[in-house]
């Protein structure tokens, strides 16, 4: 229960971070600073020019791992709402990573970028609901122990 609480909090911070970084990349016109995948200009090492997009991808990786772990842990808890929101978050995070690649392949097509923003918002909403529910379940379980 404690691991689910911490994992969901870490997932929430990672998803929030990747969204803020994504909007920075977009607003600064850096969307095509890395045109290859999974490397960035042929390397995994960051440089100043590609830092924003590189960190966006790094946070996307952290968000992917933590959201999928959260979804797996949610199935250990008998709470259908938590299972639903956490599983939807896992589906959205995988979709979002694939969409990120399509954003670049499409050379920042406005429709694809808008869908990337829309799915990111749904992902954040599901992760937030999961983290709140996991926190409530953890607190209730602590109270019943006392
Ligand atoms: C959890 C995964 C991800 C989330 C939540 C996310 C979220 C976002 C958000 C909110 C934006 C700003 C969109 C806007 O302001 O209209 C953005 C931009 C962007 N994302 Fe992601 N992203 C994720 C993964 C990825 C990945 C894996 C890639 C690349 C392989 C990627 C590539 C981009 C690019 C290139 C932009 C800039 C688009 C532009 O210049 O208009 N994203 N992302």
Coordinates of N, CA, C and O and ligand atoms in Angstrom, one line a residue:
X1 N 0.8 -1.2 0.0 CA 0.0 0.0 0.0 C 0.9 1.3 0.0 O 0.6 2.2 -0.7
X2 N 1.9 1.2 0.8 CA 2.8 2.4 0.9 C 3.5 2.6 -0.5 O 3.7 3.7 -0.9
X3 N 3.9 1.4 -1.1 CA 4.6 1.5 -2.4 C 3.8 2.1 -3.5 O 4.2 2.9 -4.3
X4 N 2.5 1.8 -3.4 CA 1.5 2.4 -4.4 C 1.4 3.9 -4.2 O 1.3 4.7 -5.1
X5 N 1.3 4.3 -2.9 CA 1.2 5.7 -2.6 C 2.4 6.5 -3.1 O 2.2 7.5 -3.8
X6 N 3.6 6.0 -2.8 CA 4.8 6.7 -3.3 C 5.0 6.7 -4.8 O 5.3 7.6 -5.5
X7 N 4.7 5.5 -5.4 CA 4.8 5.4 -6.9 C 3.8 6.3 -7.6 O 4.2 7.0 -8.6
X8 N 2.6 6.4 -7.0 CA 1.6 7.3 -7.7 C 2.0 8.8 -7.5 O 1.8 9.5 -8.5
X9 N 2.6 9.1 -6.4 CA 3.0 10.5 -6.2 C 4.2 10.8 -7.2 O 4.2 11.8 -7.9
X10 N 5.1 9.9 -7.3 CA 6.3 10.0 -8.3 C 5.7 10.1 -9.7 O 6.2 11.0 -10.5
X11 N 4.7 9.3 -10.0 CA 4.2 9.3 -11.4 C 3.5 10.7 -11.7 O 3.7 11.3 -12.7
X12 N 2.8 11.2 -10.7 CA 2.1 12.5 -10.8 C 3.1 13.6 -11.1 O 3.0 14.4 -12.0
X13 N 4.2 13.6 -10.3 CA 5.3 14.7 -10.5 C 5.9 14.5 -11.8 O 6.2 15.5 -12.5
X14 N 6.2 13.3 -12.3 CA 6.8 13.1 -13.6 C 6.0 13.5 -14.7 O 6.4 14.2 -15.6
X15 N 4.6 13.2 -14.6 CA 3.7 13.6 -15.7 C 3.6 15.1 -15.8 O 3.6 15.7 -16.8
X16 N 3.5 15.7 -14.6 CA 3.4 17.2 -14.6 C 4.7 17.8 -15.2 O 4.6 18.7 -16.0
X17 N 5.8 17.2 -14.8 CA 7.1 17.7 -15.3 C 7.2 17.6 -16.8 O 7.6 18.6 -17.5
X18 N 6.8 16.5 -17.3 CA 7.0 16.3 -18.8 C 6.0 17.2 -19.5 O 6.4 17.7 -20.6
X19 N 4.9 17.5 -18.9 CA 3.9 18.4 -19.6 C 4.5 19.9 -19.6 O 4.4 20.6 -20.7
X20 N 5.0 20.3 -18.5 CA 5.6 21.7 -18.4 C 6.8 21.8 -19.4 O 6.9 22.7 -20.2
X21 N 7.6 20.7 -19.4 CA 8.8 20.8 -20.3 C 8.3 20.7 -21.8 O 8.9 21.4 -22.7
X22 N 7.3 20.0 -22.1 CA 6.7 19.9 -23.5 C 6.2 21.3 -23.9 O 6.5 21.7 -25.1
X23 N 5.6 22.0 -23.0 CA 5.1 23.3 -23.5 C 6.2 24.3 -23.6 O 6.2 25.2 -24.5
X24 N 7.3 24.1 -22.9 CA 8.5 24.9 -23.1 C 9.1 24.7 -24.4 O 9.4 25.6 -25.2
X25 N 9.3 23.4 -24.7 CA 9.8 23.0 -26.0 C 9.0 23.6 -27.2 O 9.6 24.2 -28.1
X26 N 7.7 23.5 -27.0 CA 6.8 24.0 -28.1 C 6.9 25.5 -28.2 O 7.1 26.1 -29.3
X27 N 6.8 26.2 -27.1 CA 6.8 27.7 -27.1 C 8.2 28.3 -27.5 O 8.2 29.3 -28.2
X28 N 9.3 27.5 -27.2 CA 10.6 28.0 -27.6 C 11.0 27.6 -29.0 O 12.1 27.9 -29.5
X29 N 10.0 26.9 -29.7 CA 10.3 26.5 -31.1 C 11.4 25.5 -31.2 O 12.1 25.4 -32.2
X30 N 11.5 24.6 -30.2 CA 12.6 23.6 -30.1 C 12.1 22.2 -30.5 O 12.8 21.2 -30.3
X31 N 10.9 22.1 -31.0 CA 10.3 20.8 -31.3 C 11.0 19.9 -32.2 O 10.9 18.7 -32.1
X32 N 11.8 20.5 -33.1 CA 12.6 19.7 -34.1 C 14.1 19.7 -33.7 O 14.9 19.5 -34.6
X33 N 14.4 20.0 -32.5 CA 15.8 20.0 -32.1 C 16.4 18.6 -32.1 O 17.6 18.5 -32.2
X34 N 15.6 17.6 -31.9 CA 16.0 16.2 -32.0 C 15.1 15.5 -33.0 O 14.0 15.3 -32.8
X35 N 15.7 15.3 -34.2 CA 14.8 14.7 -35.2 C 14.9 13.2 -35.3 O 14.2 12.5 -36.1
X36 N 15.8 12.6 -34.5 CA 16.0 11.1 -34.5 C 15.4 10.6 -33.2 O 15.2 11.3 -32.3
X37 N 15.2 9.2 -33.2 CA 14.6 8.5 -32.1 C 15.2 7.1 -32.1 O 15.2 6.5 -33.1
X38 N 15.6 6.5 -31.0 CA 15.5 7.1 -29.6 C 16.7 8.0 -29.3 O 16.7 8.6 -28.2
X39 N 17.7 8.1 -30.2 CA 18.8 9.0 -29.9 C 18.4 10.4 -30.2 O 17.4 10.7 -30.8
X40 N 19.2 11.4 -29.8 CA 19.0 12.8 -30.1 C 20.3 13.3 -30.8 O 21.3 13.3 -30.2
X41 N 20.1 13.6 -32.1 CA 21.3 13.9 -32.9 C 22.4 12.8 -32.8 O 23.6 13.1 -32.6
X42 N 21.9 11.6 -32.9 CA 22.8 10.5 -32.9 C 23.5 10.1 -31.6 O 24.4 9.2 -31.5
X43 N 23.1 10.7 -30.5 CA 23.7 10.4 -29.2 C 22.7 10.4 -28.1 O 21.6 11.0 -28.2
X44 N 23.0 9.7 -27.0 CA 22.1 9.8 -25.9 C 22.5 10.8 -24.9 O 21.9 11.1 -23.9
X45 N 23.7 11.4 -25.2 CA 24.3 12.4 -24.2 C 23.7 13.8 -24.5 O 23.6 14.2 -25.7
X46 N 23.3 14.5 -23.5 CA 22.7 15.9 -23.7 C 23.7 16.9 -24.0 O 24.9 16.9 -23.6
X47 N 23.4 17.9 -24.9 CA 24.2 19.1 -25.1 C 23.3 20.3 -24.9 O 22.0 20.1 -24.9
X48 N 23.8 21.5 -24.9 CA 23.0 22.7 -24.6 C 21.9 22.9 -25.5 O 20.7 23.1 -25.2
X49 N 22.2 22.7 -26.9 CA 21.2 22.9 -27.9 C 19.9 22.0 -27.8 O 18.8 22.4 -28.1
X50 N 20.2 20.8 -27.3 CA 19.1 19.8 -27.3 C 18.5 19.5 -25.9 O 17.7 18.7 -25.7
X51 N 19.0 20.3 -25.0 CA 18.7 20.0 -23.5 C 17.2 19.9 -23.3 O 16.8 19.0 -22.6
X52 N 16.4 20.9 -23.7 CA 15.0 21.0 -23.4 C 14.3 19.7 -23.9 O 13.6 19.0 -23.2
X53 N 14.5 19.4 -25.2 CA 13.8 18.2 -25.8 C 14.4 16.9 -25.1 O 13.6 15.9 -24.9
X54 N 15.7 16.9 -24.8 CA 16.3 15.7 -24.2 C 15.7 15.5 -22.8 O 15.3 14.3 -22.5
X55 N 15.5 16.5 -22.0 CA 15.0 16.4 -20.7 C 13.5 16.0 -20.8 O 13.0 15.2 -20.0
X56 N 12.8 16.6 -21.8 CA 11.4 16.2 -22.1 C 11.3 14.7 -22.3 O 10.4 14.0 -21.7
X57 N 12.2 14.1 -23.0 CA 12.2 12.7 -23.3 C 12.5 11.9 -22.0 O 12.0 10.8 -21.8
X58 N 13.5 12.4 -21.3 CA 13.9 11.7 -20.0 C 12.8 11.7 -19.1 O 12.5 10.6 -18.5
X59 N 12.0 12.8 -18.9 CA 10.9 12.8 -18.0 C 9.8 11.9 -18.6 O 9.0 11.2 -17.8
X60 N 9.7 11.8 -19.9 CA 8.7 10.9 -20.5 C 9.0 9.4 -20.1 O 8.1 8.6 -19.8
X61 N 10.3 9.1 -20.1 CA 10.7 7.7 -19.7 C 10.3 7.5 -18.3 O 9.8 6.4 -17.9
X62 N 10.6 8.5 -17.4 CA 10.3 8.3 -16.0 C 8.8 8.2 -15.8 O 8.3 7.4 -15.0
X63 N 8.1 9.0 -16.5 CA 6.6 9.0 -16.4 C 6.1 7.6 -16.9 O 5.2 7.0 -16.2
X64 N 6.6 7.1 -18.0 CA 6.2 5.8 -18.5 C 6.4 4.7 -17.5 O 5.5 3.9 -17.2
X65 N 7.6 4.6 -16.9 CA 7.9 3.5 -16.0 C 7.1 3.7 -14.7 O 6.5 2.7 -14.3
X66 N 7.0 4.9 -14.2 CA 6.2 5.0 -12.9 C 4.7 4.8 -13.1 O 4.1 4.2 -12.3
X67 N 4.2 5.3 -14.2 CA 2.7 5.1 -14.4 C 2.4 3.6 -14.7 O 1.4 3.1 -14.1
X68 N 3.2 2.9 -15.4 CA 2.9 1.5 -15.6 C 3.1 0.7 -14.3 O 2.3 -0.2 -14.0
X69 N 4.1 1.1 -13.5 CA 4.3 0.4 -12.2 C 3.1 0.7 -11.3 O 2.5 -0.2 -10.7
X70 N 2.6 2.0 -11.3 CA 1.4 2.3 -10.6 C 0.2 1.5 -11.0 O -0.5 1.0 -10.1
X71 N 0.0 1.3 -12.3 CA -1.1 0.5 -12.8 C -1.0 -0.9 -12.3 O -2.0 -1.5 -11.9
X72 N 0.2 -1.5 -12.4 CA 0.4 -2.9 -12.0 C 0.1 -3.0 -10.5 O -0.6 -3.9 -10.0
X73 N 0.6 -2.1 -9.7 CA 0.4 -2.1 -8.2 C -1.1 -1.9 -7.9 O -1.6 -2.5 -6.9
X74 N -1.8 -1.2 -8.7 CA -3.3 -0.9 -8.4 C -4.1 -2.1 -8.4 O -5.1 -2.2 -7.8
X75 N -3.7 -3.2 -9.2 CA -4.4 -4.4 -9.3 C -4.3 -5.3 -8.0 O -4.9 -6.3 -7.9
X76 N -3.4 -4.8 -7.1 CA -3.3 -5.6 -5.8 C -4.3 -5.1 -4.8 O -4.5 -5.6 -3.7
X77 N -5.0 -3.9 -5.2 CA -5.9 -3.3 -4.2 C -7.3 -3.5 -4.7 O -7.6 -3.4 -5.9
X78 N -8.2 -3.8 -3.8 CA -9.6 -4.1 -4.2 C -10.4 -2.7 -4.3 O -11.1 -2.4 -3.4
X79 N -10.1 -2.0 -5.3 CA -10.8 -0.7 -5.5 C -11.0 -0.5 -7.0 O -10.0 -0.2 -7.7
X80 N -12.2 -0.6 -7.5 CA -12.4 -0.6 -8.9 C -12.1 0.7 -9.6 O -11.6 0.8 -10.7
X81 N -12.4 1.8 -8.8 CA -12.1 3.2 -9.4 C -10.6 3.3 -9.6 O -10.1 3.9 -10.6
X82 N -9.8 2.9 -8.6 CA -8.3 3.0 -8.7 C -7.8 2.2 -9.8 O -7.0 2.7 -10.6
X83 N -8.3 1.0 -9.9 CA -7.9 0.1 -11.0 C -8.2 0.7 -12.4 O -7.4 0.7 -13.3
X84 N -9.4 1.3 -12.5 CA -9.8 1.9 -13.8 C -8.9 3.1 -14.1 O -8.4 3.2 -15.2
X85 N -8.8 4.1 -13.2 CA -8.0 5.3 -13.5 C -6.5 5.0 -13.7 O -5.9 5.5 -14.7
X86 N -5.9 4.0 -13.0 CA -4.5 3.7 -13.1 C -4.3 3.0 -14.4 O -3.3 3.2 -15.1
X87 N -5.2 2.1 -14.8 CA -5.0 1.4 -16.1 C -5.2 2.3 -17.3 O -4.4 2.2 -18.2
X88 N -6.2 3.2 -17.2 CA -6.3 4.2 -18.2 C -5.1 5.1 -18.4 O -4.6 5.4 -19.5
X89 N -4.5 5.4 -17.2 CA -3.3 6.2 -17.2 C -2.1 5.5 -18.0 O -1.4 6.0 -18.8
X90 N -2.1 4.1 -17.7 CA -1.0 3.3 -18.4 C -1.2 3.3 -19.9 O -0.3 3.4 -20.7
X91 N -2.5 3.2 -20.3 CA -2.8 3.2 -21.7 C -2.5 4.5 -22.3 O -1.8 4.6 -23.4
X92 N -2.8 5.6 -21.6 CA -2.5 7.0 -22.1 C -1.0 7.2 -22.2 O -0.6 7.9 -23.1
X93 N -0.3 6.7 -21.2 CA 1.2 7.0 -21.2 C 1.9 6.4 -22.4 O 2.7 7.0 -23.1
X94 N 1.5 5.1 -22.7 CA 2.1 4.4 -23.9 C 1.6 5.2 -25.2 O 2.5 5.4 -26.1
X95 N 0.3 5.5 -25.3 CA -0.2 6.2 -26.5 C 0.6 7.5 -26.6 O 1.0 7.9 -27.7
X96 N 0.9 8.2 -25.5 CA 1.5 9.5 -25.5 C 3.0 9.4 -26.0 O 3.4 10.3 -26.8
X97 N 3.7 8.4 -25.6 CA 5.1 8.2 -26.0 C 5.1 7.9 -27.5 O 5.9 8.5 -28.3
X98 N 4.2 7.1 -28.0 CA 4.1 6.8 -29.4 C 3.8 8.1 -30.2 O 4.4 8.4 -31.2
X99 N 2.8 8.9 -29.7 CA 2.4 10.1 -30.3 C 3.6 11.1 -30.4 O 3.7 11.9 -31.3
X100 N 4.4 11.1 -29.3 CA 5.6 12.0 -29.3 C 6.5 11.7 -30.5 O 7.0 12.7 -31.1
X101 N 6.6 10.4 -30.8 CA 7.5 10.1 -32.0 C 6.8 10.6 -33.3 O 7.4 11.1 -34.2
X102 N 5.4 10.4 -33.3 CA 4.7 10.8 -34.5 C 4.7 12.4 -34.6 O 4.8 12.9 -35.8
X103 N 4.7 13.1 -33.5 CA 4.8 14.5 -33.5 C 6.1 14.9 -34.3 O 6.1 15.8 -35.2
X104 N 7.2 14.2 -34.1 CA 8.5 14.6 -34.7 C 8.4 14.1 -36.2 O 8.8 14.8 -37.1
X105 N 8.0 12.8 -36.4 CA 7.9 12.3 -37.8 C 7.0 13.2 -38.7 O 7.3 13.3 -39.9
X106 N 5.9 13.8 -38.1 CA 5.0 14.6 -38.9 C 5.5 16.0 -39.0 O 4.8 16.9 -39.5
X107 N 6.7 16.3 -38.5 CA 7.3 17.6 -38.5 C 6.4 18.6 -37.8 O 6.0 19.7 -38.4
X108 N 5.9 18.3 -36.6 CA 5.0 19.1 -35.8 C 3.7 19.5 -36.5 O 3.3 20.7 -36.4
X109 N 3.1 18.5 -37.1 CA 1.8 18.8 -37.7 C 0.8 19.3 -36.6 O 0.7 18.6 -35.5
X110 N 0.1 20.4 -36.8 CA -0.7 21.0 -35.8 C -1.7 20.0 -35.1 O -1.9 20.0 -33.9
X111 N -2.3 19.2 -36.0 CA -3.3 18.2 -35.5 C -2.7 17.2 -34.5 O -3.2 16.9 -33.5
X112 N -1.5 16.7 -34.9 CA -0.8 15.7 -34.1 C -0.3 16.3 -32.8 O -0.5 15.7 -31.7
X113 N 0.2 17.6 -32.8 CA 0.6 18.3 -31.6 C -0.6 18.5 -30.7 O -0.5 18.3 -29.5
X114 N -1.8 18.8 -31.3 CA -3.0 19.1 -30.4 C -3.4 17.8 -29.8 O -3.8 17.8 -28.6
X115 N -3.3 16.6 -30.5 CA -3.7 15.4 -29.9 C -2.7 15.0 -28.8 O -3.1 14.5 -27.8
X116 N -1.4 15.3 -29.0 CA -0.4 15.1 -28.0 C -0.7 15.9 -26.7 O -0.6 15.3 -25.6
X117 N -1.2 17.1 -26.9 CA -1.6 17.9 -25.7 C -2.9 17.3 -25.1 O -3.0 17.2 -23.8
X118 N -3.8 16.9 -25.9 CA -5.1 16.4 -25.4 C -4.9 15.1 -24.6 O -5.4 14.9 -23.5
X119 N -4.1 14.2 -25.1 CA -3.9 12.9 -24.4 C -3.0 13.1 -23.2 O -3.3 12.5 -22.1
X120 N -2.1 14.1 -23.2 CA -1.3 14.5 -22.0 C -2.2 15.0 -20.9 O -2.0 14.6 -19.7
X121 N -3.2 15.7 -21.2 CA -4.2 16.2 -20.2 C -5.0 15.1 -19.6 O -5.1 15.0 -18.4
X122 N -5.4 14.2 -20.5 CA -6.2 13.0 -19.9 C -5.3 12.2 -19.0 O -5.7 11.6 -18.0
X123 N -4.0 12.0 -19.5 CA -3.0 11.2 -18.7 C -2.8 11.9 -17.3 O -2.9 11.2 -16.3
X124 N -2.7 13.2 -17.3 CA -2.5 13.9 -16.0 C -3.8 13.7 -15.1 O -3.6 13.4 -13.9
X125 N -5.0 13.8 -15.7 CA -6.2 13.7 -14.9 C -6.3 12.3 -14.3 O -6.6 12.2 -13.1
X126 N -6.0 11.3 -15.1 CA -6.1 9.9 -14.5 C -5.0 9.6 -13.5 O -5.3 9.0 -12.5
X127 N -3.8 10.2 -13.7 CA -2.7 10.0 -12.7 C -3.1 10.7 -11.4 O -2.9 10.2 -10.3
X128 N -3.6 11.9 -11.5 CA -4.0 12.7 -10.3 C -5.1 11.9 -9.5 O -5.0 11.8 -8.3
X129 N -6.1 11.5 -10.2 CA -7.2 10.7 -9.6 C -6.7 9.5 -8.9 O -7.0 9.1 -7.7
X130 N -5.7 8.8 -9.6 CA -5.1 7.5 -9.0 C -4.4 7.9 -7.7 O -4.5 7.2 -6.7
X131 N -3.6 9.0 -7.8 CA -2.7 9.3 -6.6 C -3.6 9.7 -5.5 O -3.3 9.4 -4.3
X132 N -4.7 10.5 -5.7 CA -5.6 10.9 -4.6 C -6.3 9.7 -4.0 O -6.3 9.5 -2.8
X133 N -6.7 8.7 -4.9 CA -7.4 7.5 -4.3 C -6.4 6.7 -3.6 O -6.7 6.2 -2.5
X134 N -5.2 6.5 -4.1 CA -4.2 5.7 -3.4 C -3.8 6.3 -2.1 O -3.7 5.6 -1.1
X135 N -3.7 7.6 -2.0 CA -3.4 8.3 -0.7 C -4.6 8.1 0.3 O -4.3 7.8 1.5
X136 N -5.8 8.2 -0.2 CA -7.0 8.0 0.7 C -7.0 6.6 1.3 O -7.2 6.3 2.5
X137 N -6.8 5.6 0.4 CA -6.8 4.2 0.8 C -5.7 3.9 1.8 O -5.9 3.2 2.8
X138 N -4.5 4.5 1.6 CA -3.4 4.3 2.5 C -3.7 4.9 3.9 O -3.5 4.3 4.9
X139 N -4.3 6.1 3.9 CA -4.7 6.8 5.2 C -5.7 5.9 5.9 O -5.6 5.8 7.2
X140 N -6.7 5.4 5.2 CA -7.7 4.6 5.8 C -7.2 3.3 6.4 O -7.5 2.9 7.5
X141 N -6.2 2.7 5.7 CA -5.6 1.5 6.2 C -4.8 1.8 7.4 O -4.7 1.0 8.4
X142 N -4.1 2.9 7.5 CA -3.4 3.3 8.7 C -4.3 3.5 9.9 O -3.9 3.1 11.0
X143 N -5.4 4.2 9.6 CA -6.4 4.4 10.7 C -7.0 3.1 11.3 O -7.1 3.0 12.5
X144 N -7.2 2.2 10.4 CA -7.8 0.9 10.9 C -6.8 0.1 11.7 O -7.2 -0.8 12.5
X145 N -5.5 0.3 11.5 CA -4.4 -0.4 12.2 C -4.4 0.2 13.6 O -4.2 -0.6 14.6
X146 N -4.6 1.5 13.8 CA -4.5 2.2 15.1 C -5.6 1.7 16.1 O -6.7 1.3 15.7
Ligands
LIG1 C1 4.5 10.9 -21.0 C2 4.8 11.3 -22.2 C3 4.6 12.7 -22.7 C4 3.8 13.7 -22.3 C5 2.9 13.8 -21.1 C6 4.1 14.8 -23.2 C7 3.5 16.1 -23.2 C8 3.7 17.1 -24.0 C9 3.1 18.4 -23.9 C10 2.0 18.8 -22.9 C11 3.6 19.2 -24.9 C12 3.2 20.6 -25.3 C13 2.2 20.6 -26.4 C14 1.7 22.0 -26.7 O1 2.1 23.0 -26.0 O2 0.9 22.2 -27.6 C15 4.6 18.4 -25.6 C16 5.3 18.8 -26.7 C17 6.2 18.0 -27.4 N1 6.5 16.7 -27.2 FE1 5.7 15.6 -25.7 N2 5.0 14.4 -24.2 C18 5.4 13.1 -23.9 C19 6.3 12.4 -24.6 C20 7.0 12.8 -25.7 C21 8.0 12.0 -26.4 C22 8.4 10.5 -26.0 C23 8.4 12.7 -27.4 C24 9.4 12.4 -28.5 C25 9.9 11.2 -28.8 C26 7.7 14.0 -27.4 C27 7.9 15.0 -28.3 C28 7.4 16.3 -28.1 C29 7.7 17.4 -29.0 C30 8.7 17.4 -30.2 C31 7.0 18.5 -28.6 C32 7.0 19.9 -29.1 C33 5.8 20.1 -30.1 C34 5.9 21.5 -30.7 O3 7.0 22.0 -31.0 O4 4.8 22.1 -30.9 N3 6.9 14.0 -26.3 N4 4.6 17.1 -25.1

